[in-house]
């Protein structure tokens, strides 16, 4: 049975025939057949890589392969020259490979499991009629031909053709992006399927009313499923961080291998034996490769993701943390992200005057203001009929859930209900009347009427301004009912137009007394109204969004608003939120349809842009064009219509209250749907790259003092000052915890004052290399070689004397070299906390983890020197106090010199603008 393309054009009887169903619903045997034929009603996920494959991949990346080779060479060295420490070296290298693999896999697995847990929490159910019985079944069990029962608050489980409806309104925002509730009908239509009012779509929600629909598409056959399928076809690209880490490892590895080869042949030229040269080459390679890099990067990303979780951003992929920090453009939607997703009355026209309503959202707190003054109690009594109508002509309910006010029912009704509760004790003042009849809203009448009986019988009316005004004959002003002249009616129409130009959804309120009867009709009741006034409402911007937008602009990030709403509403919200300030370019989906890619790119060069009335394809086109322009694009979305763009973007950000498809396509899920959380996450992302750069600088610095001993060993025929296993003790021991501590460094004060990191900016750049290899590294190498030489001289060694690896003098000398590097790295660790600012400016004690890292470093070097297990494994021995004190001046020099360097850079940067100004 194929999906019927023209099902919305059919009469209800023909729909039942086409789908081979009936008003009694399907029976068990037919249900089984259809379930086997169509499969479960769920979105089929792209086939995932099995966990064991993901784990095995960690052992065969470029970095791992390099370490496998190094480990193999170490074992070969042990075979060629036994008992020289190569066996321990080989075991240590294999351990590094497993540590890297386990860390990376575990963190990715944890992130994936968090997303899966969120998905399981959202497992839906469906009400259906089967064999004349109403049943509650899992939504995945719904089949074509089922009759769905829909009521207020339900999520529609499958695409269906309405066969009954009672004032049914649905929110199609997950599919179309249009947030205003849509009325439904059962009549055949000639419009397209998406626009048809007799169709309900999977993933959308019922706002009010009830109905029954015959399922004609399930799972991947629904409109929801088709877009999900498109999303799965989009190929995933590597994140900027993945590319950068790969580039960094490749460069460092090539340098390491080339140096190993060069010095192997250097030793060969100066006639050293093969085994010594071989060990030397392995040492050079090991010294240059930062073995602790990957676990440190993974841990840093994991720590950042946990910090972002506290800021309401759930990270699905660790690498997306830094990508967000590289973002140059944020394409955001409006409802719930920039706005509160709580329709609020902000302005009323009543008693012949306009008043401002303070307080936003569903919390009933606020006041009325007129001419910037709070309205008096006497003036409130004068507008009591207006507030009474807002309260009584209403089907919504205000509830409090976990301390948050929520509306059950239509958002427009909710806004009017909250308005009345803000100003009056509604239960006390209006709770004495009893509702006896209701004429629900219809799209033909464009109004709703409720009839209450108290001291008198009164009909309370709300609806579209043109509909209510056309049936009003009088107007209430200052407690008196005056005739409504034609001029006055036109003036009121102009007031309504003014509200609407301010992007306010405008509702007119009226009332009239009616005779008490058992039943009423619209024809006899809805006439001769007494007009009361207008209520203008909007979904207001979140209170914190302006500050967040300002931060984005200062950080050089462009914000583009893409929404399914109309131009007026989009512009008003964007202006209130601070997204636009001048004269923006505002285009609708129809304008985009006429543009080619080149024209779209020209439009996107503008600084302030709004796209209104957009379709899913438009959002996708915008993202692709921005990426082609070299931008790093973040996209927000919550509906299935957003999924392709979320997947295509460099960073997809789904809303916590959004659809499963959007969450599946995204990299980050915002738990609170708040734009501020995006900006906070951008700050964390930038901090991640800064911190990775800090610990990369830190671990690269020790490469020079690790390499220099091997150069001296070859060129000057002296015993090797630092063994390969001792190098690993630095890279995977003493350097690890301080490096991880640098990864936890909080954001620097100017992190959101800088433009985004250019795509071409490298982690391994000239300033980084100069600092590590040209300044701090040589100082540490000098300290290490001096310490080594002092011990040898004290022990009476002379050049040409051979020292065995087990000789106490050699053990003490190499321990001195090892200790010198570690002590100097303590000063380097403090200074790596910021590449630009003094450690005193950023707060010397602000990052407590760095002190834990330094303490670990000190404890480890003491353990290496004095604990027997480490002495045997590393070939180390005890040192005297005078030997420890020898390195302190070097550490102080590094610390002071770095403070001077940073101060000089800041001074030059301050002078640079002045120099330009003087030239001009």
PDB file of C-alpha atoms in Angstrom, residues 277-470:
ATOM      1  CA  UNK A 277      72.928   4.891  17.007  1.00  0.00           C
ATOM      2  CA  UNK A 278      69.725   2.919  16.935  1.00  0.00           C
ATOM      3  CA  UNK A 279      68.929   3.661  20.600  1.00  0.00           C
ATOM      4  CA  UNK A 280      69.838   7.278  19.943  1.00  0.00           C
ATOM      5  CA  UNK A 281      67.412   7.531  16.977  1.00  0.00           C
ATOM      6  CA  UNK A 282      64.580   6.014  19.054  1.00  0.00           C
ATOM      7  CA  UNK A 283      65.355   8.520  21.814  1.00  0.00           C
ATOM      8  CA  UNK A 284      65.150  11.473  19.429  1.00  0.00           C
ATOM      9  CA  UNK A 285      61.786  10.263  18.090  1.00  0.00           C
ATOM     10  CA  UNK A 286      60.360   9.613  21.569  1.00  0.00           C
ATOM     11  CA  UNK A 287      61.649  12.976  22.837  1.00  0.00           C
ATOM     12  CA  UNK A 288      59.875  14.864  20.048  1.00  0.00           C
ATOM     13  CA  UNK A 289      56.547  13.037  20.088  1.00  0.00           C
ATOM     14  CA  UNK A 290      54.159  14.422  22.768  1.00  0.00           C
ATOM     15  CA  UNK A 291      52.829  11.066  23.955  1.00  0.00           C
ATOM     16  CA  UNK A 292      50.490  12.643  26.492  1.00  0.00           C
ATOM     17  CA  UNK A 293      48.842  14.974  23.973  1.00  0.00           C
ATOM     18  CA  UNK A 294      45.758  12.943  23.029  1.00  0.00           C
ATOM     19  CA  UNK A 295      44.652  11.934  26.542  1.00  0.00           C
ATOM     20  CA  UNK A 296      45.229  15.530  27.695  1.00  0.00           C
ATOM     21  CA  UNK A 297      43.186  16.942  24.795  1.00  0.00           C
ATOM     22  CA  UNK A 298      40.423  14.405  25.444  1.00  0.00           C
ATOM     23  CA  UNK A 299      40.335  15.188  29.161  1.00  0.00           C
ATOM     24  CA  UNK A 300      40.306  18.938  28.471  1.00  0.00           C
ATOM     25  CA  UNK A 301      37.377  18.550  26.086  1.00  0.00           C
ATOM     26  CA  UNK A 302      35.596  16.331  28.587  1.00  0.00           C
ATOM     27  CA  UNK A 303      36.097  18.868  31.403  1.00  0.00           C
ATOM     28  CA  UNK A 304      34.866  21.643  29.094  1.00  0.00           C
ATOM     29  CA  UNK A 305      31.801  19.581  28.141  1.00  0.00           C
ATOM     30  CA  UNK A 306      30.993  19.110  31.846  1.00  0.00           C
ATOM     31  CA  UNK A 307      31.346  22.867  32.405  1.00  0.00           C
ATOM     32  CA  UNK A 308      29.054  23.464  29.419  1.00  0.00           C
ATOM     33  CA  UNK A 309      26.524  20.980  30.832  1.00  0.00           C
ATOM     34  CA  UNK A 310      26.338  23.185  33.932  1.00  0.00           C
ATOM     35  CA  UNK A 311      25.539  26.032  31.531  1.00  0.00           C
ATOM     36  CA  UNK A 312      22.680  23.940  30.050  1.00  0.00           C
ATOM     37  CA  UNK A 313      24.528  22.714  26.941  1.00  0.00           C
ATOM     38  CA  UNK A 314      24.726  18.919  26.491  1.00  0.00           C
ATOM     39  CA  UNK A 315      27.680  17.956  24.290  1.00  0.00           C
ATOM     40  CA  UNK A 316      27.127  14.970  22.002  1.00  0.00           C
ATOM     41  CA  UNK A 317      30.553  15.070  20.334  1.00  0.00           C
ATOM     42  CA  UNK A 318      33.598  16.252  22.303  1.00  0.00           C
ATOM     43  CA  UNK A 319      35.229  17.872  19.268  1.00  0.00           C
ATOM     44  CA  UNK A 320      32.199  20.125  18.827  1.00  0.00           C
ATOM     45  CA  UNK A 321      33.227  21.957  22.027  1.00  0.00           C
ATOM     46  CA  UNK A 322      36.097  23.741  20.306  1.00  0.00           C
ATOM     47  CA  UNK A 323      34.239  24.099  16.991  1.00  0.00           C
ATOM     48  CA  UNK A 324      31.719  26.307  18.743  1.00  0.00           C
ATOM     49  CA  UNK A 325      34.595  28.507  19.880  1.00  0.00           C
ATOM     50  CA  UNK A 326      35.658  28.982  16.223  1.00  0.00           C
ATOM     51  CA  UNK A 327      32.165  30.078  15.176  1.00  0.00           C
ATOM     52  CA  UNK A 328      31.964  33.191  13.008  1.00  0.00           C
ATOM     53  CA  UNK A 329      28.215  33.113  12.234  1.00  0.00           C
ATOM     54  CA  UNK A 330      25.265  31.975  14.349  1.00  0.00           C
ATOM     55  CA  UNK A 331      22.074  31.298  12.399  1.00  0.00           C
ATOM     56  CA  UNK A 332      19.376  31.381  15.054  1.00  0.00           C
ATOM     57  CA  UNK A 333      15.653  30.875  14.994  1.00  0.00           C
ATOM     58  CA  UNK A 334      13.311  33.087  16.988  1.00  0.00           C
ATOM     59  CA  UNK A 335      10.756  31.232  19.054  1.00  0.00           C
ATOM     60  CA  UNK A 336      12.097  29.967  22.362  1.00  0.00           C
ATOM     61  CA  UNK A 337      15.722  30.817  21.562  1.00  0.00           C
ATOM     62  CA  UNK A 338      15.699  34.599  21.331  1.00  0.00           C
ATOM     63  CA  UNK A 339      12.221  34.716  22.855  1.00  0.00           C
ATOM     64  CA  UNK A 340      10.671  33.245  25.992  1.00  0.00           C
ATOM     65  CA  UNK A 341       8.185  31.081  24.080  1.00  0.00           C
ATOM     66  CA  UNK A 342       5.543  32.577  26.370  1.00  0.00           C
ATOM     67  CA  UNK A 343       3.008  34.825  24.620  1.00  0.00           C
ATOM     68  CA  UNK A 344       2.692  38.023  26.689  1.00  0.00           C
ATOM     69  CA  UNK A 345       0.339  41.023  26.531  1.00  0.00           C
ATOM     70  CA  UNK A 346       2.620  44.065  26.431  1.00  0.00           C
ATOM     71  CA  UNK A 347       0.140  46.814  25.441  1.00  0.00           C
ATOM     72  CA  UNK A 348      -3.599  47.381  25.818  1.00  0.00           C
ATOM     73  CA  UNK A 349      -5.990  50.005  24.469  1.00  0.00           C
ATOM     74  CA  UNK A 350      -8.909  50.446  26.862  1.00  0.00           C
ATOM     75  CA  UNK A 351     -11.026  53.318  28.218  1.00  0.00           C
ATOM     76  CA  UNK A 352      -9.943  55.263  25.131  1.00  0.00           C
ATOM     77  CA  UNK A 353      -6.260  55.227  26.128  1.00  0.00           C
ATOM     78  CA  UNK A 354      -3.181  53.135  25.506  1.00  0.00           C
ATOM     79  CA  UNK A 355      -1.456  51.449  28.468  1.00  0.00           C
ATOM     80  CA  UNK A 356       1.803  49.553  28.824  1.00  0.00           C
ATOM     81  CA  UNK A 357       1.815  46.183  30.615  1.00  0.00           C
ATOM     82  CA  UNK A 358       5.029  45.376  32.510  1.00  0.00           C
ATOM     83  CA  UNK A 359       6.329  41.900  33.290  1.00  0.00           C
ATOM     84  CA  UNK A 360       6.855  39.215  30.662  1.00  0.00           C
ATOM     85  CA  UNK A 361       6.142  35.514  30.475  1.00  0.00           C
ATOM     86  CA  UNK A 362       3.495  33.495  32.275  1.00  0.00           C
ATOM     87  CA  UNK A 363       4.373  34.601  35.783  1.00  0.00           C
ATOM     88  CA  UNK A 364       1.443  36.826  36.888  1.00  0.00           C
ATOM     89  CA  UNK A 365       3.631  39.690  38.105  1.00  0.00           C
ATOM     90  CA  UNK A 366       3.530  43.190  36.608  1.00  0.00           C
ATOM     91  CA  UNK A 367       1.618  46.480  36.524  1.00  0.00           C
ATOM     92  CA  UNK A 368      -0.257  48.725  34.107  1.00  0.00           C
ATOM     93  CA  UNK A 369       1.399  52.021  33.181  1.00  0.00           C
ATOM     94  CA  UNK A 370      -0.046  55.082  31.475  1.00  0.00           C
ATOM     95  CA  UNK A 371       2.204  58.013  30.505  1.00  0.00           C
ATOM     96  CA  UNK A 372       5.071  56.302  32.406  1.00  0.00           C
ATOM     97  CA  UNK A 373       3.044  56.268  35.628  1.00  0.00           C
ATOM     98  CA  UNK A 374       1.522  53.272  37.339  1.00  0.00           C
ATOM     99  CA  UNK A 375      -2.258  53.099  36.823  1.00  0.00           C
ATOM    100  CA  UNK A 376      -4.239  53.846  39.993  1.00  0.00           C
ATOM    101  CA  UNK A 377      -6.762  51.505  41.642  1.00  0.00           C
ATOM    102  CA  UNK A 378      -9.565  53.834  40.539  1.00  0.00           C
ATOM    103  CA  UNK A 379      -8.419  53.587  36.906  1.00  0.00           C
ATOM    104  CA  UNK A 380      -8.188  49.791  37.220  1.00  0.00           C
ATOM    105  CA  UNK A 381     -11.798  49.652  38.433  1.00  0.00           C
ATOM    106  CA  UNK A 382     -12.764  51.628  35.305  1.00  0.00           C
ATOM    107  CA  UNK A 383     -11.264  48.932  33.048  1.00  0.00           C
ATOM    108  CA  UNK A 384     -12.572  46.002  35.100  1.00  0.00           C
ATOM    109  CA  UNK A 385     -14.993  44.829  32.339  1.00  0.00           C
ATOM    110  CA  UNK A 386     -12.022  44.576  29.934  1.00  0.00           C
ATOM    111  CA  UNK A 387     -10.013  42.437  32.390  1.00  0.00           C
ATOM    112  CA  UNK A 388     -13.112  40.411  33.251  1.00  0.00           C
ATOM    113  CA  UNK A 389     -13.648  39.573  29.573  1.00  0.00           C
ATOM    114  CA  UNK A 390      -9.987  38.579  29.199  1.00  0.00           C
ATOM    115  CA  UNK A 391     -10.400  36.231  32.175  1.00  0.00           C
ATOM    116  CA  UNK A 392     -13.832  34.723  31.468  1.00  0.00           C
ATOM    117  CA  UNK A 393     -13.658  34.388  27.669  1.00  0.00           C
ATOM    118  CA  UNK A 394     -10.823  31.950  28.116  1.00  0.00           C
ATOM    119  CA  UNK A 395     -10.204  28.177  28.074  1.00  0.00           C
ATOM    120  CA  UNK A 396      -6.617  28.150  29.318  1.00  0.00           C
ATOM    121  CA  UNK A 397      -5.277  27.247  32.737  1.00  0.00           C
ATOM    122  CA  UNK A 398      -2.266  28.658  34.583  1.00  0.00           C
ATOM    123  CA  UNK A 399      -0.258  26.042  36.502  1.00  0.00           C
ATOM    124  CA  UNK A 400       3.028  25.975  38.400  1.00  0.00           C
ATOM    125  CA  UNK A 401       5.401  23.103  37.657  1.00  0.00           C
ATOM    126  CA  UNK A 402       8.723  22.854  39.500  1.00  0.00           C
ATOM    127  CA  UNK A 403       8.506  26.536  40.374  1.00  0.00           C
ATOM    128  CA  UNK A 404       7.833  27.595  36.755  1.00  0.00           C
ATOM    129  CA  UNK A 405       4.504  29.022  35.571  1.00  0.00           C
ATOM    130  CA  UNK A 406       3.087  27.183  32.564  1.00  0.00           C
ATOM    131  CA  UNK A 407      -0.035  27.534  30.437  1.00  0.00           C
ATOM    132  CA  UNK A 408      -2.238  24.593  29.536  1.00  0.00           C
ATOM    133  CA  UNK A 409      -4.186  25.550  26.435  1.00  0.00           C
ATOM    134  CA  UNK A 410      -3.930  28.114  23.649  1.00  0.00           C
ATOM    135  CA  UNK A 411      -1.020  30.609  24.092  1.00  0.00           C
ATOM    136  CA  UNK A 412      -3.294  33.547  23.167  1.00  0.00           C
ATOM    137  CA  UNK A 413      -5.779  32.575  25.866  1.00  0.00           C
ATOM    138  CA  UNK A 414      -2.864  32.127  28.249  1.00  0.00           C
ATOM    139  CA  UNK A 415      -1.575  35.656  27.600  1.00  0.00           C
ATOM    140  CA  UNK A 416      -5.025  37.156  28.348  1.00  0.00           C
ATOM    141  CA  UNK A 417      -5.413  35.018  31.460  1.00  0.00           C
ATOM    142  CA  UNK A 418      -2.044  36.154  32.829  1.00  0.00           C
ATOM    143  CA  UNK A 419      -2.897  39.798  32.002  1.00  0.00           C
ATOM    144  CA  UNK A 420      -6.001  39.689  34.158  1.00  0.00           C
ATOM    145  CA  UNK A 421      -4.169  37.914  37.001  1.00  0.00           C
ATOM    146  CA  UNK A 422      -1.374  40.513  36.955  1.00  0.00           C
ATOM    147  CA  UNK A 423      -3.806  43.336  37.680  1.00  0.00           C
ATOM    148  CA  UNK A 424      -6.584  41.819  39.820  1.00  0.00           C
ATOM    149  CA  UNK A 425      -7.406  39.026  42.243  1.00  0.00           C
ATOM    150  CA  UNK A 426      -9.421  37.267  39.555  1.00  0.00           C
ATOM    151  CA  UNK A 427     -10.814  34.478  41.703  1.00  0.00           C
ATOM    152  CA  UNK A 428     -12.139  36.936  44.282  1.00  0.00           C
ATOM    153  CA  UNK A 429     -13.551  39.476  41.796  1.00  0.00           C
ATOM    154  CA  UNK A 430     -14.666  37.285  38.878  1.00  0.00           C
ATOM    155  CA  UNK A 431     -15.201  33.858  40.457  1.00  0.00           C
ATOM    156  CA  UNK A 432     -18.902  34.296  41.300  1.00  0.00           C
ATOM    157  CA  UNK A 433     -20.269  33.817  37.773  1.00  0.00           C
ATOM    158  CA  UNK A 434     -20.995  30.417  36.192  1.00  0.00           C
ATOM    159  CA  UNK A 435     -20.299  29.573  32.570  1.00  0.00           C
ATOM    160  CA  UNK A 436     -23.448  28.226  30.967  1.00  0.00           C
ATOM    161  CA  UNK A 437     -22.557  28.187  27.262  1.00  0.00           C
ATOM    162  CA  UNK A 438     -19.666  28.573  24.841  1.00  0.00           C
ATOM    163  CA  UNK A 439     -19.388  29.375  21.149  1.00  0.00           C
ATOM    164  CA  UNK A 440     -15.839  28.184  20.254  1.00  0.00           C
ATOM    165  CA  UNK A 441     -13.588  30.058  17.884  1.00  0.00           C
ATOM    166  CA  UNK A 442     -13.994  29.246  14.200  1.00  0.00           C
ATOM    167  CA  UNK A 443     -11.966  30.530  11.272  1.00  0.00           C
ATOM    168  CA  UNK A 444     -15.177  31.790   9.637  1.00  0.00           C
ATOM    169  CA  UNK A 445     -16.371  33.909  12.599  1.00  0.00           C
ATOM    170  CA  UNK A 446     -12.847  34.698  13.883  1.00  0.00           C
ATOM    171  CA  UNK A 447     -14.082  35.043  17.440  1.00  0.00           C
ATOM    172  CA  UNK A 448     -14.958  33.120  20.583  1.00  0.00           C
ATOM    173  CA  UNK A 449     -17.914  33.821  22.903  1.00  0.00           C
ATOM    174  CA  UNK A 450     -18.572  32.529  26.433  1.00  0.00           C
ATOM    175  CA  UNK A 451     -21.844  33.131  28.286  1.00  0.00           C
ATOM    176  CA  UNK A 452     -21.918  33.474  32.083  1.00  0.00           C
ATOM    177  CA  UNK A 453     -24.823  33.737  34.477  1.00  0.00           C
ATOM    178  CA  UNK A 454     -24.559  35.772  37.662  1.00  0.00           C
ATOM    179  CA  UNK A 455     -26.584  38.802  38.638  1.00  0.00           C
ATOM    180  CA  UNK A 456     -27.228  39.109  34.896  1.00  0.00           C
ATOM    181  CA  UNK A 457     -26.486  36.903  31.881  1.00  0.00           C
ATOM    182  CA  UNK A 458     -23.516  38.252  29.887  1.00  0.00           C
ATOM    183  CA  UNK A 459     -21.778  37.190  26.678  1.00  0.00           C
ATOM    184  CA  UNK A 460     -18.005  37.852  26.748  1.00  0.00           C
ATOM    185  CA  UNK A 461     -16.309  38.047  23.348  1.00  0.00           C
ATOM    186  CA  UNK A 462     -12.754  38.049  22.017  1.00  0.00           C
ATOM    187  CA  UNK A 463     -11.563  37.833  18.420  1.00  0.00           C
ATOM    188  CA  UNK A 464      -9.970  39.476  15.410  1.00  0.00           C
ATOM    189  CA  UNK A 465     -10.256  43.314  15.562  1.00  0.00           C
ATOM    190  CA  UNK A 466     -12.089  43.602  12.231  1.00  0.00           C
ATOM    191  CA  UNK A 467     -14.645  40.937  13.202  1.00  0.00           C
ATOM    192  CA  UNK A 468     -15.425  42.282  16.677  1.00  0.00           C
ATOM    193  CA  UNK A 469     -15.483  45.954  15.574  1.00  0.00           C
ATOM    194  CA  UNK A 470     -17.865  45.208  12.696  1.00  0.00           C
TER     195      UNK A 470
END
